Amino acid sequence: ACFRLLCSLLLPALFLSGILCICLVVLLWGVQLWIQRKKQLSSTGRDGKRPLLVGFFHPYCNAGGGGERVLWCAIRTLQKKYRNVTCVVYTGDTDATGEEIVEGAFRRFNIKLIHPVKFVFLEKRFLVEASLYPHFTLLGQSLGSVFLGWEALLKCVPDIYIDSMGYAFTIPLFKYLGGCRVGCYVHYPTISTDMLSVVRNQDTRFNNAAFITSSPLFSKFKLAYYYFFAFMYGLVGSCSDVVMVNSSWTLNHILSLWRAGACTSVVYPPCDVQTFLDIPLEVEKSTSEYSIVSVSQFRPEKDHPLQIRAFAKLLKEKRVGQEPSLKLILIGGCRNQQDEERVNNLKCLCEELGVSDDVVFRINIPFEELKRHLAEATIGLHTMWNEHFGIGVVECMAAGTVILAHNSGGPKLDIVVPHEGRVTGFLAEDEDGYAETMAYIFSLPPEKRLEIRENARRSVHRFSDQHFEDAFLLSVEPLFK
């Protein structure tokens, strides 16, 4: 009797599931046909031919960080190489005009585009804001990016789609519904095996709250959630026709998660090496003040509090009356209100530690001012754990500062490595390590610091704009065939 009851329930359920699946397939097929029809009806160029549309999905294209420098260099590279290409940028920066965004790219990065760019302004960028998802942030932002991607696809259907900001969940949307050839430039994996290990080991970090680490049950639940998300992330990422990653560290994680080794390559981000190399390099003149400069956006993972604490420790351990005096200059971009609140919290930390008079904040400054600060600095400071690459690290080295970065990620594997067997900079991991290393750098004779700065400069040519252009064109070539 139970078996008959089970069969009587199971068969209709299977039939209904089959009908729903067929309806879903038909619906998706209809949507795909509609989008393809929309694409065919799009406008042609002056010569009667429809230009090849290359869409870059970059909702924060006006943010002014290293990811944005990659975007504008990639666009300029394609404009140099291909004549019948129109570059489209999908952005949520509705508070600026296209002209202002392009002008901002020139002002901040010294990048002049050859041809105009088409901007598609997205109204639903709030769907990818982390603040909207206090819990299950990764999943919430990723699902939000699908809706934002759908808005982008409805407004403009490109021939080639490149996710240049890490929204991998948009890739299947453009590939299977938009019929596009798809690629991506991965700055940082949305989830990594390092993040899994942080939860597994119950470590407290900015993305792993103390109430979770203190509970074995919460930790196990979060670990299961992370494994599920990593599986989904691997599925959507593997849809890419071309995958570019910015460092050896990112490469290792993407290969293990996406398993798309045949179409994956390292394309180091373009750093404006030559502009910084133009800064004269000479033995420091005797001065009454030395500066330590940090260049990075005011985001939580950049760990500015570590910089301030290490600097406060350095000042505390200096002998009274010892010259020269020291300044910590924090240079970075603020994208939104959360970033501005973060800066205010950092200023409060400076007051708490008694170093307010010795710490200077310079926010969203022009390129020329950035260059001036780096030219005058003795130490370039960077504290992010597992920084995927570190354009700011390269810029500091090219400008002639003695770099002190975190002993992990891109700086450890790709950047602050010996050049021809010679020291190019220093690495540290915690407050004590940073304070001690800064003290050691200042204790070196100026001639020794000059030698390290010269080694660093010679090592950064491999991160130039020209190297990026060559590697980028080689990687995206399959998308244009």
CSV table of C-alpha atoms in Angstrom, one decimal:
chain,number,residue,atom,x,y,z
A,1,ALA,CA,0.0,0.0,0.0
A,2,CYS,CA,2.9,2.4,0.9
A,3,PHE,CA,4.7,1.5,-2.4
A,4,ARG,CA,1.5,2.2,-4.4
A,5,LEU,CA,1.0,5.5,-2.6
A,6,LEU,CA,4.7,6.5,-3.2
A,7,CYS,CA,4.3,5.7,-6.9
A,8,SER,CA,1.0,7.6,-7.1
A,9,LEU,CA,2.8,10.7,-5.7
A,10,LEU,CA,6.2,10.2,-7.5
A,11,LEU,CA,5.0,9.8,-11.1
A,12,PRO,CA,2.9,13.0,-11.1
A,13,ALA,CA,5.8,14.9,-9.5
A,14,LEU,CA,8.3,13.6,-12.1
A,15,PHE,CA,5.8,14.5,-14.9
A,16,LEU,CA,5.3,18.0,-13.5
A,17,SER,CA,9.1,18.5,-13.1
A,18,GLY,CA,9.6,17.4,-16.7
A,19,ILE,CA,7.0,19.9,-17.9
A,20,LEU,CA,8.6,22.7,-15.9
A,21,CYS,CA,12.0,21.9,-17.3
A,22,ILE,CA,10.7,21.9,-20.8
A,23,CYS,CA,9.0,25.3,-20.2
A,24,LEU,CA,12.2,26.7,-18.7
A,25,VAL,CA,14.2,25.6,-21.7
A,26,VAL,CA,11.7,27.0,-24.2
A,27,LEU,CA,11.6,30.3,-22.2
A,28,LEU,CA,15.4,30.6,-22.2
A,29,TRP,CA,15.5,29.7,-26.0
A,30,GLY,CA,12.8,32.4,-26.6
A,31,VAL,CA,14.8,35.0,-24.6
A,32,GLN,CA,18.0,34.1,-26.5
A,33,LEU,CA,16.3,34.5,-29.9
A,34,TRP,CA,14.8,37.8,-28.8
A,35,ILE,CA,18.2,39.1,-27.6
A,36,GLN,CA,19.9,37.9,-30.8
A,37,ARG,CA,17.2,39.7,-32.9
A,38,LYS,CA,17.8,42.8,-30.9
A,39,LYS,CA,21.5,42.6,-31.6
A,40,GLN,CA,20.9,42.3,-35.3
A,41,LEU,CA,18.7,45.4,-35.4
A,42,SER,CA,21.4,47.5,-33.7
A,43,SER,CA,22.8,50.5,-35.6
A,44,THR,CA,25.5,50.3,-38.2
A,45,GLY,CA,28.5,52.5,-38.6
A,46,ARG,CA,29.0,55.3,-41.2
A,47,ASP,CA,30.4,52.8,-43.7
A,48,GLY,CA,27.3,50.7,-43.5
A,49,LYS,CA,29.1,48.0,-41.5
A,50,ARG,CA,28.2,47.2,-37.9
A,51,PRO,CA,31.2,47.8,-35.7
A,52,LEU,CA,32.4,45.0,-33.5
A,53,LEU,CA,31.2,45.8,-30.0
A,54,VAL,CA,33.5,44.8,-27.1
A,55,GLY,CA,31.7,45.2,-23.8
A,56,PHE,CA,33.6,45.7,-20.5
A,57,PHE,CA,31.6,45.0,-17.4
A,58,HIS,CA,33.0,47.4,-14.8
A,59,PRO,CA,30.3,48.8,-12.5
A,60,TYR,CA,32.9,51.0,-10.7
A,61,CYS,CA,34.9,52.3,-13.6
A,62,ASN,CA,35.3,55.7,-12.0
A,63,ALA,CA,36.8,54.4,-8.8
A,64,GLY,CA,40.4,55.2,-9.5
A,65,GLY,CA,42.1,52.0,-8.3
A,66,GLY,CA,44.4,49.5,-10.0
A,67,GLY,CA,41.5,47.6,-11.5
A,68,GLU,CA,40.4,50.7,-13.3
A,69,ARG,CA,43.9,51.3,-14.7
A,70,VAL,CA,43.7,47.8,-16.2
A,71,LEU,CA,40.4,48.6,-17.8
A,72,TRP,CA,41.5,51.8,-19.5
A,73,CYS,CA,44.8,50.3,-20.7
A,74,ALA,CA,42.9,47.3,-22.1
A,75,ILE,CA,40.5,49.7,-24.0
A,76,ARG,CA,43.4,51.8,-25.3
A,77,THR,CA,45.2,48.6,-26.4
A,78,LEU,CA,42.2,47.4,-28.4
A,79,GLN,CA,41.7,50.8,-30.0
A,80,LYS,CA,45.4,50.7,-31.1
A,81,LYS,CA,45.1,47.2,-32.6
A,82,TYR,CA,41.6,47.0,-34.1
A,83,ARG,CA,40.0,49.7,-36.3
A,84,ASN,CA,36.5,48.4,-36.5
A,85,VAL,CA,36.0,48.0,-32.8
A,86,THR,CA,33.8,50.0,-30.5
A,87,CYS,CA,34.4,49.6,-26.8
A,88,VAL,CA,31.4,49.7,-24.5
A,89,VAL,CA,31.8,50.1,-20.7
A,90,TYR,CA,28.9,49.0,-18.5
A,91,THR,CA,29.1,51.2,-15.4
A,92,GLY,CA,27.0,52.2,-12.4
A,93,ASP,CA,28.7,55.6,-12.0
A,94,THR,CA,25.5,57.5,-12.8
A,95,ASP,CA,26.8,60.5,-10.9
A,96,ALA,CA,29.3,61.3,-13.7
A,97,THR,CA,29.1,61.8,-17.4
A,98,GLY,CA,31.1,59.8,-19.9
A,99,GLU,CA,33.4,62.8,-20.6
A,100,GLU,CA,34.1,63.2,-16.9
A,101,ILE,CA,34.9,59.5,-16.5
A,102,VAL,CA,37.4,59.6,-19.4
A,103,GLU,CA,38.9,62.8,-18.1
A,104,GLY,CA,39.3,61.2,-14.7
A,105,ALA,CA,41.1,58.2,-16.3
A,106,PHE,CA,43.6,60.7,-17.8
A,107,ARG,CA,44.0,62.7,-14.7
A,108,ARG,CA,44.5,59.8,-12.3
A,109,PHE,CA,46.3,57.3,-14.6
A,110,ASN,CA,47.8,59.4,-17.4
A,111,ILE,CA,45.9,57.3,-19.9
A,112,LYS,CA,44.7,59.0,-23.1
A,113,LEU,CA,42.2,57.0,-25.2
A,114,ILE,CA,42.5,57.1,-29.0
A,115,HIS,CA,38.8,56.9,-29.8
A,116,PRO,CA,35.5,57.7,-27.9
A,117,VAL,CA,34.0,55.0,-25.6
A,118,LYS,CA,30.4,54.1,-25.4
A,119,PHE,CA,29.1,54.1,-21.8
A,120,VAL,CA,26.0,52.1,-20.8
A,121,PHE,CA,24.9,53.5,-17.4
A,122,LEU,CA,23.3,50.9,-15.1
A,123,GLU,CA,20.7,51.9,-12.5
A,124,LYS,CA,20.8,48.8,-10.3
A,125,ARG,CA,24.4,48.9,-9.1
A,126,PHE,CA,23.2,48.9,-5.5
A,127,LEU,CA,22.5,45.2,-6.0
A,128,VAL,CA,26.3,44.4,-5.9
A,129,GLU,CA,27.0,46.6,-2.8
A,130,ALA,CA,28.3,44.6,0.1
A,131,SER,CA,26.3,46.7,2.5
A,132,LEU,CA,23.1,45.3,1.1
A,133,TYR,CA,24.0,41.8,2.3
A,134,PRO,CA,25.2,41.8,5.9
A,135,HIS,CA,25.1,38.0,5.9
A,136,PHE,CA,25.9,35.6,3.0
A,137,THR,CA,27.6,38.6,1.3
A,138,LEU,CA,29.4,36.6,-1.4
A,139,LEU,CA,26.2,34.9,-2.5
A,140,GLY,CA,24.2,38.0,-2.3
A,141,GLN,CA,26.6,40.1,-4.4
A,142,SER,CA,27.0,37.3,-6.9
A,143,LEU,CA,23.2,37.0,-7.4
A,144,GLY,CA,23.0,40.8,-7.5
A,145,SER,CA,25.6,40.8,-10.3
A,146,VAL,CA,23.4,38.5,-12.4
A,147,PHE,CA,20.5,41.0,-12.2
A,148,LEU,CA,22.9,43.9,-12.9
A,149,GLY,CA,24.3,41.9,-15.8
A,150,TRP,CA,20.8,41.3,-17.1
A,151,GLU,CA,20.2,45.1,-17.1
A,152,ALA,CA,23.5,45.5,-19.0
A,153,LEU,CA,22.5,42.9,-21.6
A,154,LEU,CA,19.1,44.4,-22.2
A,155,LYS,CA,20.6,47.8,-22.8
A,156,CYS,CA,23.4,46.7,-25.1
A,157,VAL,CA,24.3,43.3,-26.6
A,158,PRO,CA,28.0,43.1,-27.4
A,159,ASP,CA,29.8,40.7,-29.7
A,160,ILE,CA,32.6,40.2,-27.2
A,161,TYR,CA,32.0,40.4,-23.5
A,162,ILE,CA,34.9,40.9,-21.0
A,163,ASP,CA,34.2,40.9,-17.2
A,164,SER,CA,37.0,43.2,-16.0
A,165,MET,CA,36.0,43.5,-12.3
A,166,GLY,CA,35.4,40.0,-11.0
A,167,TYR,CA,31.7,39.4,-11.6
A,168,ALA,CA,32.0,35.8,-12.9
A,169,PHE,CA,28.3,35.0,-12.4
A,170,THR,CA,27.6,37.4,-15.4
A,171,ILE,CA,29.7,35.3,-17.8
A,172,PRO,CA,27.1,32.5,-18.5
A,173,LEU,CA,24.4,35.2,-19.0
A,174,PHE,CA,26.3,36.9,-21.8
A,175,LYS,CA,27.6,33.6,-23.3
A,176,TYR,CA,24.4,31.6,-23.5
A,177,LEU,CA,21.7,34.3,-23.6
A,178,GLY,CA,23.6,37.0,-25.3
A,179,GLY,CA,25.5,34.7,-27.7
A,180,CYS,CA,28.7,36.5,-27.0
A,181,ARG,CA,32.3,35.3,-27.0
A,182,VAL,CA,33.3,35.8,-23.4
A,183,GLY,CA,36.5,36.5,-21.5
A,184,CYS,CA,37.5,37.9,-18.1
A,185,TYR,CA,40.3,39.5,-16.3
A,186,VAL,CA,40.5,38.2,-12.8
A,187,HIS,CA,42.1,40.6,-10.2
A,188,TYR,CA,41.1,38.5,-7.2
A,189,PRO,CA,39.1,35.3,-7.0
A,190,THR,CA,35.8,35.9,-5.3
A,191,ILE,CA,36.5,33.0,-3.1
A,192,SER,CA,39.9,31.3,-2.6
A,193,THR,CA,41.3,28.2,-0.9
A,194,ASP,CA,42.9,30.7,1.6
A,195,MET,CA,39.5,31.9,2.6
A,196,LEU,CA,38.4,28.3,3.1
A,197,SER,CA,41.4,27.7,5.3
A,198,VAL,CA,40.7,30.8,7.4
A,199,VAL,CA,37.2,29.5,8.2
A,200,ARG,CA,38.4,25.9,8.6
A,201,ASN,CA,41.1,27.1,11.1
A,202,GLN,CA,38.6,29.4,12.8
A,203,ASP,CA,40.8,32.5,12.3
A,204,THR,CA,39.3,35.9,13.0
A,205,ARG,CA,39.7,38.3,10.1
A,206,PHE,CA,37.8,41.2,8.5
A,207,ASN,CA,35.7,38.6,6.5
A,208,ASN,CA,35.3,36.1,9.3
A,209,ALA,CA,33.7,37.5,12.4
A,210,ALA,CA,34.7,36.6,16.0
A,211,PHE,CA,31.2,35.2,16.8
A,212,ILE,CA,31.7,32.6,14.0
A,213,THR,CA,35.2,31.7,14.9
A,214,SER,CA,34.2,31.1,18.6
A,215,SER,CA,31.4,28.7,17.6
A,216,PRO,CA,32.3,25.3,16.0
A,217,LEU,CA,28.7,24.9,14.7
A,218,PHE,CA,28.7,28.3,13.0
A,219,SER,CA,32.2,27.6,11.6
A,220,LYS,CA,31.1,24.3,10.1
A,221,PHE,CA,28.0,25.9,8.6
A,222,LYS,CA,30.1,28.7,7.1
A,223,LEU,CA,32.6,26.2,5.7
A,224,ALA,CA,29.7,24.2,4.0
A,225,TYR,CA,28.4,27.5,2.6
A,226,TYR,CA,31.9,28.4,1.3
A,227,TYR,CA,32.4,25.0,-0.3
A,228,PHE,CA,29.0,25.3,-2.1
A,229,PHE,CA,29.8,28.8,-3.3
A,230,ALA,CA,33.3,27.7,-4.5
A,231,PHE,CA,31.6,24.9,-6.5
A,232,MET,CA,29.2,27.4,-8.1
A,233,TYR,CA,32.0,29.9,-8.7
A,234,GLY,CA,34.0,27.2,-10.5
A,235,LEU,CA,31.0,26.3,-12.7
A,236,VAL,CA,30.4,29.9,-13.9
A,237,GLY,CA,34.1,30.7,-14.3
A,238,SER,CA,34.6,27.6,-16.5
A,239,CYS,CA,32.2,29.1,-19.1
A,240,SER,CA,34.9,31.6,-20.1
A,241,ASP,CA,36.5,31.3,-23.5
A,242,VAL,CA,39.5,33.3,-22.3
A,243,VAL,CA,40.7,33.8,-18.7
A,244,MET,CA,43.4,36.3,-17.8
A,245,VAL,CA,44.8,36.5,-14.3
A,246,ASN,CA,47.0,39.2,-12.8
A,247,SER,CA,49.5,37.2,-10.8
A,248,SER,CA,51.0,33.8,-10.0
A,249,TRP,CA,48.9,33.8,-6.8
A,250,THR,CA,45.6,34.4,-8.6
A,251,LEU,CA,46.6,31.8,-11.2
A,252,ASN,CA,47.0,29.1,-8.7
A,253,HIS,CA,43.6,29.7,-7.1
A,254,ILE,CA,41.7,30.1,-10.4
A,255,LEU,CA,43.3,26.9,-11.8
A,256,SER,CA,42.2,25.0,-8.8
A,257,LEU,CA,38.6,26.5,-8.8
A,258,TRP,CA,37.8,26.9,-12.5
A,259,ARG,CA,39.9,24.1,-14.0
A,260,ALA,CA,40.3,26.0,-17.3
A,261,GLY,CA,44.0,25.8,-17.7
A,262,ALA,CA,43.9,25.6,-21.5
A,263,CYS,CA,42.5,29.1,-21.8
A,264,THR,CA,44.1,30.7,-18.7
A,265,SER,CA,47.2,32.9,-18.8
A,266,VAL,CA,48.9,35.4,-16.5
A,267,VAL,CA,48.7,39.0,-17.8
A,268,TYR,CA,50.5,41.3,-15.3
A,269,PRO,CA,48.6,44.6,-14.7
A,270,PRO,CA,49.9,47.6,-16.6
A,271,CYS,CA,51.8,49.8,-14.2
A,272,ASP,CA,52.8,53.3,-15.3
A,273,VAL,CA,56.4,52.3,-14.8
A,274,GLN,CA,58.0,54.8,-17.2
A,275,THR,CA,56.4,57.9,-15.6
A,276,PHE,CA,57.7,56.9,-12.2
A,277,LEU,CA,61.1,55.9,-13.6
A,278,ASP,CA,61.4,59.5,-14.9
A,279,ILE,CA,61.8,60.6,-11.2
A,280,PRO,CA,65.5,61.3,-10.7
A,281,LEU,CA,67.2,58.8,-8.3
A,282,GLU,CA,70.0,60.1,-6.2
A,283,VAL,CA,71.5,59.7,-2.7
A,284,GLU,CA,69.2,61.3,-0.2
A,285,LYS,CA,70.2,64.7,1.0
A,286,SER,CA,70.2,65.3,4.7
A,287,THR,CA,66.7,66.2,5.8
A,288,SER,CA,64.8,67.0,9.0
A,289,GLU,CA,61.8,64.8,7.9
A,290,TYR,CA,61.3,61.4,6.2
A,291,SER,CA,58.1,60.2,4.8
A,292,ILE,CA,56.5,56.7,4.6
A,293,VAL,CA,53.9,56.6,1.8
A,294,SER,CA,51.0,54.1,1.4
A,295,VAL,CA,49.1,53.9,-1.9
A,296,SER,CA,45.9,51.8,-1.9
A,297,GLN,CA,42.1,52.3,-1.9
A,298,PHE,CA,40.5,52.7,1.5
A,299,ARG,CA,39.0,49.2,1.6
A,300,PRO,CA,39.0,46.8,4.6
A,301,GLU,CA,41.3,44.2,3.1
A,302,LYS,CA,44.0,46.8,2.6
A,303,ASP,CA,44.5,46.8,6.4
A,304,HIS,CA,45.3,50.5,7.0
A,305,PRO,CA,45.0,50.0,10.8
A,306,LEU,CA,48.0,47.7,10.6
A,307,GLN,CA,50.0,50.5,9.0
A,308,ILE,CA,49.0,53.0,11.6
A,309,ARG,CA,49.7,50.7,14.5
A,310,ALA,CA,53.1,49.7,13.1
A,311,PHE,CA,53.9,53.4,12.5
A,312,ALA,CA,52.8,54.2,16.1
A,313,LYS,CA,55.1,51.4,17.4
A,314,LEU,CA,58.0,52.8,15.3
A,315,LEU,CA,57.5,56.3,16.8
A,316,LYS,CA,57.2,54.9,20.3
A,317,GLU,CA,60.4,53.0,20.1
A,318,LYS,CA,62.4,55.9,18.6
A,319,ARG,CA,64.7,57.5,21.1
A,320,VAL,CA,63.5,60.9,22.5
A,321,GLY,CA,65.0,63.7,20.5
A,322,GLN,CA,66.2,61.5,17.7
A,323,GLU,CA,66.2,63.1,14.2
A,324,PRO,CA,64.8,63.1,11.6
A,325,SER,CA,61.0,63.3,12.3
A,326,LEU,CA,58.7,60.8,10.4
A,327,LYS,CA,55.4,61.2,8.6
A,328,LEU,CA,53.0,58.5,7.4
A,329,ILE,CA,51.1,59.6,4.3
A,330,LEU,CA,48.1,57.5,3.4
A,331,ILE,CA,47.1,58.0,-0.2
A,332,GLY,CA,44.0,56.3,-1.6
A,333,GLY,CA,40.6,56.5,-3.3
A,334,CYS,CA,37.2,56.6,-1.6
A,335,ARG,CA,34.5,54.9,-3.7
A,336,ASN,CA,31.5,55.5,-1.5
A,337,GLN,CA,30.2,56.5,2.0
A,338,GLN,CA,31.5,53.2,3.6
A,339,ASP,CA,35.0,54.1,2.4
A,340,GLU,CA,34.6,57.6,3.8
A,341,GLU,CA,33.4,56.2,7.2
A,342,ARG,CA,36.5,53.9,7.1
A,343,VAL,CA,38.8,56.9,6.7
A,344,ASN,CA,37.1,58.6,9.7
A,345,ASN,CA,37.6,55.5,11.8
A,346,LEU,CA,41.3,55.5,10.8
A,347,LYS,CA,41.6,59.1,11.9
A,348,CYS,CA,40.0,58.1,15.3
A,349,LEU,CA,42.6,55.3,15.6
A,350,CYS,CA,45.4,57.9,15.0
A,351,GLU,CA,44.0,60.0,17.8
A,352,GLU,CA,43.7,57.0,20.1
A,353,LEU,CA,47.4,56.1,19.4
A,354,GLY,CA,48.5,59.7,19.7
A,355,VAL,CA,49.9,60.0,16.1
A,356,SER,CA,47.3,62.3,14.5
A,357,ASP,CA,49.9,65.0,13.9
A,358,ASP,CA,52.2,62.5,12.2
A,359,VAL,CA,49.7,60.8,9.8
A,360,VAL,CA,48.4,62.6,6.7
A,361,PHE,CA,45.4,61.4,4.6
A,362,ARG,CA,45.4,62.3,0.9
A,363,ILE,CA,42.1,61.1,-0.8
A,364,ASN,CA,41.3,60.9,-4.5
A,365,ILE,CA,44.4,63.1,-5.4
A,366,PRO,CA,45.5,63.9,-8.9
A,367,PHE,CA,48.3,61.8,-10.5
A,368,GLU,CA,50.9,64.6,-10.3
A,369,GLU,CA,50.4,64.9,-6.6
A,370,LEU,CA,50.7,61.1,-6.2
A,371,LYS,CA,54.0,61.3,-8.1
A,372,ARG,CA,55.3,64.1,-6.0
A,373,HIS,CA,54.6,62.2,-2.7
A,374,LEU,CA,56.3,59.1,-4.0
A,375,ALA,CA,59.3,61.1,-5.3
A,376,GLU,CA,59.8,62.5,-1.8
A,377,ALA,CA,59.2,59.3,0.2
A,378,THR,CA,61.8,57.0,1.7
A,379,ILE,CA,59.6,53.9,2.4
A,380,GLY,CA,56.6,52.7,0.3
A,381,LEU,CA,54.2,50.8,2.6
A,382,HIS,CA,51.7,48.0,1.7
A,383,THR,CA,50.0,45.8,4.3
A,384,MET,CA,47.2,43.7,2.5
A,385,TRP,CA,47.3,40.0,3.3
A,386,ASN,CA,47.3,38.0,0.1
A,387,GLU,CA,47.2,41.0,-2.2
A,388,HIS,CA,46.4,39.5,-5.6
A,389,PHE,CA,49.0,41.6,-7.4
A,390,GLY,CA,49.8,45.1,-6.0
A,391,ILE,CA,50.1,47.9,-8.6
A,392,GLY,CA,50.8,50.3,-5.8
A,393,VAL,CA,53.8,48.1,-4.8
A,394,VAL,CA,55.2,48.3,-8.3
A,395,GLU,CA,54.7,52.1,-8.5
A,396,CYS,CA,56.5,52.6,-5.2
A,397,MET,CA,59.4,50.6,-6.4
A,398,ALA,CA,59.5,52.4,-9.8
A,399,ALA,CA,59.4,55.8,-8.0
A,400,GLY,CA,62.4,54.9,-6.0
A,401,THR,CA,61.0,54.2,-2.5
A,402,VAL,CA,62.3,51.3,-0.5
A,403,ILE,CA,59.2,49.0,-0.6
A,404,LEU,CA,57.9,47.2,2.5
A,405,ALA,CA,55.0,44.9,1.6
A,406,HIS,CA,53.1,41.9,3.1
A,407,ASN,CA,54.8,38.5,3.0
A,408,SER,CA,52.1,36.9,0.9
A,409,GLY,CA,50.3,37.0,-2.5
A,410,GLY,CA,51.6,38.9,-5.5
A,411,PRO,CA,54.2,40.9,-3.6
A,412,LYS,CA,55.8,37.8,-2.3
A,413,LEU,CA,55.5,35.6,-5.5
A,414,ASP,CA,55.9,38.2,-8.3
A,415,ILE,CA,57.1,41.6,-7.3
A,416,VAL,CA,59.4,41.9,-4.2
A,417,VAL,CA,61.6,39.2,-5.4
A,418,PRO,CA,65.4,39.3,-5.9
A,419,HIS,CA,66.5,40.8,-9.2
A,420,GLU,CA,69.7,39.2,-10.6
A,421,GLY,CA,70.3,37.9,-7.0
A,422,ARG,CA,70.0,41.4,-5.4
A,423,VAL,CA,67.5,42.7,-2.8
A,424,THR,CA,64.7,44.8,-4.3
A,425,GLY,CA,62.7,45.4,-1.1
A,426,PHE,CA,61.4,44.0,2.2
A,427,LEU,CA,58.4,41.9,3.4
A,428,ALA,CA,56.7,41.7,6.8
A,429,GLU,CA,53.6,40.1,8.3
A,430,ASP,CA,52.6,41.7,11.6
A,431,GLU,CA,52.8,44.9,13.6
A,432,ASP,CA,56.1,44.1,15.2
A,433,GLY,CA,57.6,42.9,11.9
A,434,TYR,CA,56.6,46.1,10.1
A,435,ALA,CA,57.9,48.4,12.8
A,436,GLU,CA,61.2,46.5,13.1
A,437,THR,CA,61.7,46.5,9.3
A,438,MET,CA,60.9,50.2,9.0
A,439,ALA,CA,63.4,50.9,11.8
A,440,TYR,CA,66.0,48.7,9.9
A,441,ILE,CA,65.5,50.5,6.6
A,442,PHE,CA,65.9,53.9,8.3
A,443,SER,CA,69.1,52.6,10.0
A,444,LEU,CA,70.7,51.8,6.7
A,445,PRO,CA,73.3,54.2,5.2
A,446,PRO,CA,71.8,56.3,2.4
A,447,GLU,CA,74.1,54.6,-0.1
A,448,LYS,CA,72.8,51.2,0.8
A,449,ARG,CA,69.2,52.4,0.5
A,450,LEU,CA,70.1,53.8,-3.0
A,451,GLU,CA,71.4,50.4,-4.0
A,452,ILE,CA,68.1,48.7,-3.0
A,453,ARG,CA,66.1,51.4,-4.8
A,454,GLU,CA,68.2,51.0,-8.0
A,455,ASN,CA,67.7,47.1,-7.9
A,456,ALA,CA,64.0,47.6,-7.5
A,457,ARG,CA,63.8,50.0,-10.4
A,458,ARG,CA,65.6,47.6,-12.7
A,459,SER,CA,63.2,44.8,-11.7
A,460,VAL,CA,59.9,46.5,-12.6
A,461,HIS,CA,60.3,46.9,-16.4
A,462,ARG,CA,58.4,43.6,-16.8
A,463,PHE,CA,55.3,45.3,-15.4
A,464,SER,CA,55.2,48.1,-18.0
A,465,ASP,CA,52.3,49.2,-20.2
A,466,GLN,CA,54.0,47.7,-23.2
A,467,HIS,CA,54.4,44.3,-21.6
A,468,PHE,CA,50.7,44.4,-20.6
A,469,GLU,CA,49.6,45.4,-24.2
A,470,ASP,CA,51.6,42.5,-25.7
A,471,ALA,CA,50.3,39.9,-23.2
A,472,PHE,CA,46.7,41.2,-23.3
A,473,LEU,CA,46.5,41.1,-27.1
A,474,LEU,CA,47.9,37.6,-27.2
A,475,SER,CA,45.4,36.4,-24.7
A,476,VAL,CA,42.2,38.0,-26.2
A,477,GLU,CA,43.1,37.0,-29.8
A,478,PRO,CA,40.9,33.9,-29.8
A,479,LEU,CA,37.8,36.2,-29.0
A,480,PHE,CA,38.4,38.1,-32.3
A,481,LYS,CA,38.7,35.1,-34.6
